[in-house]
Short mmCIF file of C-alpha atoms in Angstrom, two decimals:
data_model
loop_
_atom_site.label_atom_id
_atom_site.label_comp_id
_atom_site.label_asym_id
_atom_site.label_seq_id
_atom_site.Cartn_x
_atom_site.Cartn_y
_atom_site.Cartn_z
CA MET J 1 17.62 18.45 62.06
CA ILE J 2 21.23 18.09 63.76
CA ASN J 3 23.30 15.69 62.19
CA SER J 4 26.90 16.52 62.43
CA VAL J 5 28.40 17.43 65.72
CA THR J 6 31.83 18.63 66.99
CA VAL J 7 33.48 17.38 70.03
CA ILE J 8 36.18 18.95 71.56
CA GLY J 9 37.58 18.39 74.56
CA LEU J 10 38.82 14.85 73.97
CA GLY J 11 40.19 13.18 77.78
CA ASN J 12 37.87 10.75 79.72
CA MET J 13 34.59 12.30 78.51
CA GLY J 14 34.57 14.19 75.73
CA ARG J 15 35.97 10.86 73.58
CA GLY J 16 33.48 8.29 75.54
CA MET J 17 30.51 11.00 74.77
CA ALA J 18 32.20 11.34 71.28
CA LEU J 19 31.89 6.93 70.08
CA THR J 20 28.59 6.84 71.55
CA LEU J 21 26.90 9.73 69.44
CA HIS J 22 28.85 7.99 66.40
CA LYS J 23 27.80 4.47 67.32
CA ALA J 24 24.17 6.75 67.66
CA GLY J 25 25.09 7.40 64.07
CA PHE J 26 25.83 11.50 63.78
CA GLN J 27 28.42 12.68 61.96
CA VAL J 28 31.40 13.08 64.77
CA GLN J 29 34.05 15.26 64.56
CA GLY J 30 36.76 15.58 67.34
CA SER J 31 39.02 17.96 68.10
CA ASP J 32 41.69 18.96 71.10
CA ILE J 33 44.86 21.03 71.53
CA ASP J 34 46.83 17.89 72.30
CA SER J 35 47.47 15.62 69.17
CA ALA J 36 47.55 12.61 71.21
CA ALA J 37 44.20 12.81 72.46
CA ARG J 38 43.00 13.08 68.60
CA GLU J 39 45.24 10.50 67.84
CA ARG J 40 43.74 7.77 69.88
CA LEU J 41 40.14 9.47 68.81
CA SER J 42 40.95 8.85 65.05
CA ALA J 43 42.43 5.24 65.74
CA ASP J 44 38.58 4.25 66.70
CA GLY J 45 37.43 5.44 63.34
CA ILE J 46 35.94 8.87 64.29
CA ASP J 47 37.50 12.37 62.18
CA THR J 48 39.34 14.26 63.78
CA ALA J 49 41.17 17.83 63.27
CA ALA J 50 43.01 20.59 65.23
CA PRO J 51 41.29 23.64 66.78
CA ASP J 52 42.36 25.68 63.53
CA ALA J 53 40.67 23.10 60.84
CA LEU J 54 37.80 22.36 62.04
CA ALA J 55 34.80 21.77 59.52
CA PRO J 56 31.22 23.36 60.35
CA SER J 57 28.85 21.26 62.00
CA ASP J 58 25.19 21.96 63.63
CA ALA J 59 26.47 21.42 67.38
CA TYR J 60 29.64 21.97 69.25
CA LEU J 61 29.60 19.51 72.52
CA LEU J 62 32.31 20.99 74.83
CA SER J 63 34.07 19.24 77.54
CA LEU J 64 36.48 21.35 79.24
CA PRO J 65 37.76 21.72 82.76
CA THR J 66 36.62 24.93 83.33
CA SER J 67 34.62 28.27 82.16
CA ALA J 68 38.22 29.72 80.85
CA HIS J 69 38.62 27.01 78.75
CA VAL J 70 35.15 26.90 77.39
CA SER J 71 36.18 31.02 77.10
CA THR J 72 38.96 30.25 74.89
CA VAL J 73 37.70 28.14 72.51
CA LEU J 74 34.31 30.73 71.68
CA GLU J 75 36.37 33.56 71.65
CA GLU J 76 39.75 33.08 70.32
CA ALA J 77 40.66 29.67 69.26
CA PRO J 78 39.27 28.20 67.71
CA GLY J 79 37.15 31.49 68.01
CA LEU J 80 33.63 29.62 67.66
CA LEU J 81 31.64 32.67 68.47
CA ALA J 82 33.19 34.03 64.97
CA LYS J 83 33.43 31.04 63.07
CA ALA J 84 30.27 28.31 64.10
CA PRO J 85 27.58 28.54 60.83
CA ARG J 86 24.55 30.95 62.03
CA GLY J 87 22.37 28.68 64.33
CA SER J 88 24.39 26.23 65.35
CA LEU J 89 24.55 24.83 68.50
CA ILE J 90 26.77 25.25 71.36
CA ILE J 91 26.67 22.49 74.54
CA ASP J 92 29.08 23.60 77.72
CA THR J 93 29.29 19.72 79.15
CA SER J 94 31.63 21.62 81.59
CA THR J 95 31.63 21.82 85.80
CA SER J 96 31.63 25.79 84.54
CA ASP J 97 31.37 29.25 86.76
CA PRO J 98 27.79 29.42 86.70
CA VAL J 99 28.53 33.55 86.49
CA GLU J 100 31.19 33.07 83.38
CA SER J 101 28.18 30.47 81.72
CA ARG J 102 25.44 33.00 82.10
CA GLN J 103 28.27 35.66 80.52
CA LEU J 104 28.94 33.10 78.05
CA ALA J 105 25.13 32.38 77.31
CA ALA J 106 24.58 35.85 76.57
CA LYS J 107 28.31 36.35 73.80
CA VAL J 108 26.67 32.63 71.44
CA ILE J 109 23.08 34.50 71.55
CA ALA J 110 24.60 37.65 70.61
CA ALA J 111 26.49 35.99 67.83
CA GLY J 112 23.16 34.39 66.13
CA LEU J 113 23.86 30.92 68.03
CA GLU J 114 21.94 28.95 70.41
CA TRP J 115 23.21 27.83 73.74
CA LEU J 116 22.64 24.88 76.70
CA ASP J 117 24.62 24.07 79.69
CA ALA J 118 24.36 20.51 80.05
CA PRO J 119 26.68 19.37 83.25
CA VAL J 120 26.58 15.24 83.67
CA SER J 121 27.13 13.04 86.09
CA GLY J 122 28.06 9.34 85.36
CA GLY J 123 32.11 9.43 85.13
CA PRO J 124 33.60 8.06 81.97
CA SER J 125 31.94 4.83 81.56
CA GLY J 126 28.99 6.29 81.35
CA ALA J 127 30.23 8.66 78.91
CA HIS J 128 31.40 5.25 76.96
CA SER J 129 27.27 4.18 77.61
CA GLY J 130 25.12 6.74 77.30
CA GLN J 131 23.77 6.74 80.06
CA LEU J 132 24.89 10.09 81.71
CA GLY J 133 22.73 12.27 83.51
CA MET J 134 22.28 15.34 83.04
CA LEU J 135 21.96 18.95 83.70
CA VAL J 136 20.56 21.73 81.81
CA GLY J 137 20.45 25.45 81.50
CA GLY J 138 19.41 27.25 78.67
CA GLU J 139 15.52 27.85 76.27
CA ALA J 140 13.51 24.70 76.71
CA SER J 141 12.66 25.26 72.42
CA THR J 142 17.07 24.66 71.76
CA LEU J 143 16.59 22.18 74.48
CA GLU J 144 13.96 20.27 72.15
CA ARG J 145 15.71 20.52 69.54
CA ALA J 146 18.84 19.55 71.23
CA ARG J 147 17.21 16.96 72.53
CA PRO J 148 17.80 13.79 70.17
CA LEU J 149 21.49 14.58 70.57
CA LEU J 150 21.71 14.28 74.19
CA ASP J 151 19.47 11.06 74.62
CA ALA J 152 22.01 9.30 72.57
CA MET J 153 24.15 10.09 75.47
CA THR J 154 22.07 10.75 78.79
CA LYS J 155 19.73 8.43 80.81
CA SER J 156 17.97 11.39 82.44
CA ILE J 157 17.91 14.85 81.08
CA THR J 158 16.61 17.50 83.70
CA HIS J 159 16.18 21.00 82.63
CA VAL J 160 16.53 23.59 85.72
CA GLY J 161 16.14 27.08 84.11
CA GLU J 162 17.90 29.72 82.28
CA ALA J 163 21.63 29.67 81.19
CA GLY J 164 23.94 28.68 83.86
CA SER J 165 21.06 27.39 85.93
CA GLY J 166 22.98 23.64 85.48
CA HIS J 167 26.27 24.41 86.27
CA VAL J 168 24.36 25.94 89.49
CA VAL J 169 22.48 22.58 90.00
CA LYS J 170 25.55 20.98 89.58
CA LEU J 171 27.57 22.97 91.71
CA ALA J 172 25.59 21.59 94.38
CA ASN J 173 25.25 18.24 93.85
CA ASN J 174 29.40 18.29 94.16
CA TYR J 175 28.81 19.95 96.96
CA LEU J 176 26.59 17.16 98.32
CA CYS J 177 29.08 14.29 96.64
CA ALA J 178 31.93 15.75 98.19
CA ALA J 179 30.35 15.88 101.60
CA HIS J 180 28.60 12.76 101.15
CA LEU J 181 31.99 11.39 100.59
CA LEU J 182 33.29 12.33 104.30
CA THR J 183 30.34 11.72 106.82
CA THR J 184 29.61 8.64 104.97
CA ALA J 185 33.41 7.35 105.18
CA GLU J 186 33.19 9.13 109.24
CA ALA J 187 30.31 6.71 110.17
CA VAL J 188 32.15 3.02 108.45
CA ALA J 189 35.17 4.41 110.14
CA MET J 190 33.23 4.85 113.25
CA ALA J 191 31.25 1.46 112.51
CA GLN J 192 34.53 -0.66 111.99
CA ARG J 193 35.80 0.86 115.27
CA ALA J 194 32.94 -0.71 116.83
CA GLY J 195 33.70 -4.17 115.77
CA VAL J 196 31.29 -3.34 112.31
CA ASP J 197 32.44 -4.71 109.20
CA PRO J 198 32.62 -2.11 106.42
CA ALA J 199 30.14 -3.85 103.44
CA ALA J 200 27.43 -4.76 106.63
CA CYS J 201 27.41 -0.73 107.88
CA LEU J 202 27.11 -0.22 103.92
CA GLN J 203 24.79 -2.30 103.42
CA GLY J 204 22.08 -1.08 106.80
CA LEU J 205 23.10 2.58 105.45
CA ASN J 206 21.80 1.49 102.88
CA SER J 207 18.53 0.21 104.02
CA GLY J 208 17.74 3.56 105.68
CA SER J 209 17.41 7.34 104.83
CA GLY J 210 21.31 7.89 105.39
CA ARG J 211 21.68 6.19 101.91
CA SER J 212 23.13 8.52 98.89
CA ALA J 213 24.39 7.78 95.52
CA VAL J 214 28.26 7.73 97.37
CA SER J 215 27.12 4.71 100.19
CA GLU J 216 25.32 2.55 97.50
CA VAL J 217 27.54 3.42 94.26
CA ASN J 218 31.09 4.99 95.27
CA PHE J 219 32.39 2.52 98.69
CA PRO J 220 31.09 -0.76 96.63
CA ARG J 221 32.19 0.18 93.35
CA TRP J 222 35.40 1.89 93.89
CA ILE J 223 36.41 2.46 97.70
CA LEU J 224 36.18 -1.23 99.33
CA ASP J 225 38.04 -3.36 97.20
CA GLY J 226 40.59 -0.16 96.95
CA SER J 227 40.33 0.39 92.83
CA PHE J 228 40.09 3.95 93.22
CA ASP J 229 39.27 4.35 89.36
CA SER J 230 36.03 5.85 88.81
CA GLY J 231 37.67 8.41 85.93
CA PHE J 232 37.41 11.59 88.71
CA SER J 233 40.15 13.75 90.13
CA MET J 234 40.87 15.00 93.17
CA GLY J 235 42.22 18.62 91.34
CA LEU J 236 38.32 18.31 89.54
CA MET J 237 36.23 17.98 92.96
CA ARG J 238 38.39 20.53 94.29
CA LYS J 239 37.89 23.47 91.87
CA ASP J 240 34.41 22.50 91.69
CA LEU J 241 34.52 23.35 95.61
CA ARG J 242 35.85 26.64 94.75
CA LEU J 243 33.69 27.04 92.51
CA ALA J 244 30.60 26.28 94.66
CA TYR J 245 32.01 28.59 97.62
CA GLN J 246 32.69 31.25 95.12
CA THR J 247 28.73 31.13 93.68
CA ALA J 248 27.52 30.71 97.91
CA GLN J 249 30.01 33.89 99.08
CA GLN J 250 28.31 36.08 95.96
CA LEU J 251 25.10 34.92 96.90
CA GLY J 252 25.71 36.43 100.44
CA LEU J 253 24.48 32.39 101.69
CA ASP J 254 25.82 31.98 105.60
CA ASP J 255 28.12 29.21 104.09
CA SER J 256 29.93 27.69 107.23
CA LEU J 257 29.40 24.13 106.37
CA LEU J 258 30.50 24.62 102.80
CA GLU J 259 33.84 26.37 103.81
CA ARG J 260 34.58 23.27 105.35
CA VAL J 261 33.94 20.70 103.48
CA ARG J 262 35.97 23.16 100.93
CA ASP J 263 38.79 22.87 103.56
CA ALA J 264 38.28 19.63 103.98
CA TRP J 265 39.16 18.14 100.45
CA HIS J 266 42.21 20.66 100.79
CA ASP J 267 43.98 19.81 103.37
CA GLU J 268 47.22 19.15 102.41
CA ARG J 269 47.93 16.12 105.37
CA LEU J 270 45.74 13.86 103.22
CA ALA J 271 48.81 14.27 101.08
CA LEU J 272 46.76 13.54 97.54
CA ASP J 273 47.32 14.86 94.94
CA ASP J 274 45.49 16.56 92.38
CA ALA J 275 45.65 13.98 89.31
CA ASP J 276 44.36 11.10 91.87
CA ASP J 277 41.35 9.73 92.61
CA PHE J 278 38.06 11.80 94.26
CA ASN J 279 37.60 8.53 96.38
CA ARG J 280 40.17 8.56 97.81
CA ILE J 281 39.24 11.04 100.41
CA THR J 282 38.55 8.27 102.45
CA VAL J 283 41.37 5.90 103.13
CA GLN J 284 42.63 7.94 106.12
CA LEU J 285 39.62 7.88 107.92
CA LEU J 286 38.45 4.12 107.18
CA GLU J 287 41.99 3.41 107.51
CA ALA J 288 42.94 4.73 110.67
CA ALA J 289 39.72 2.51 112.12
CA ARG J 290 40.63 -0.67 110.01
CA GLN J 291 43.83 -0.79 112.44
CA TYR J 292 42.57 0.40 115.61
CA ALA J 293 40.40 -2.44 114.36
CA VAL J 294 42.91 -4.73 114.48
CA ASP J 295 44.79 -3.20 117.84
CA GLN J 296 41.73 -2.85 119.99
CA PRO J 297 40.58 -5.97 121.65
CA LYS J 298 36.22 -6.19 121.12
CA GLU J 299 35.59 -6.06 124.45
CA ASP J 300 37.53 -2.84 124.67
CA ARG J 301 35.16 -0.94 121.84
CA THR J 302 32.26 0.67 122.23
#
């Protein structure tokens, strides 16, 4: 039975997952190197501790920026490989390098702990509502042990294979999302230049085979209304695309399209900071189309 869980990394996602697990009745402890992040969670009535003062837990849920941060938590501070109770479970919800994840998983298991890589989708709103999608890599028996904990946070859990597999599929997913943002923006811009309202264009796309989560969710929720507050940043998507390209290279794949997508997201002419919402990748195309529609007489459009 998993009764107690320590959430390490209290950013947009980690804080939401900690609150959700607390509401579900788990004994939750939150930890972050940033004292302000700990204070925000503590104000919500959840116990927190600095990394060097963690109480033992049945499970440790990691929500960190990169696999390097995961490695630090496991091997250095707080050093879970040495400090976590034997038999406890490490769940890495970060989007990490699959090669490093597999190496870390081997170390975790050798230390007498259990491992799952479980990257998530659904953003901060999904973390707060317990409606995340989760891709899981690791032993099936470990997943079954963790399922009550994971069910409290998710609307769907997909076991995709051995350790590291969750991160492989997550990178594939984010590559497609990044590509869909570019292609959907270009399609909508083309329609707008031809005099079609963007919302009408999207309605048409979503009735056909060209639809995607980007056209069904991102555009109406964060792009067309200009809110751009999804909680996922340009910097994180750029990092994921670099990892996806690196993984493709290691596997010897013909990655010309992936390379072009990665390069498009790193184009300095976009003038988009890493802190900007990732949906802003669409702005330049859509603004150019809007201006064209304003300036160009209807009879001159094709």
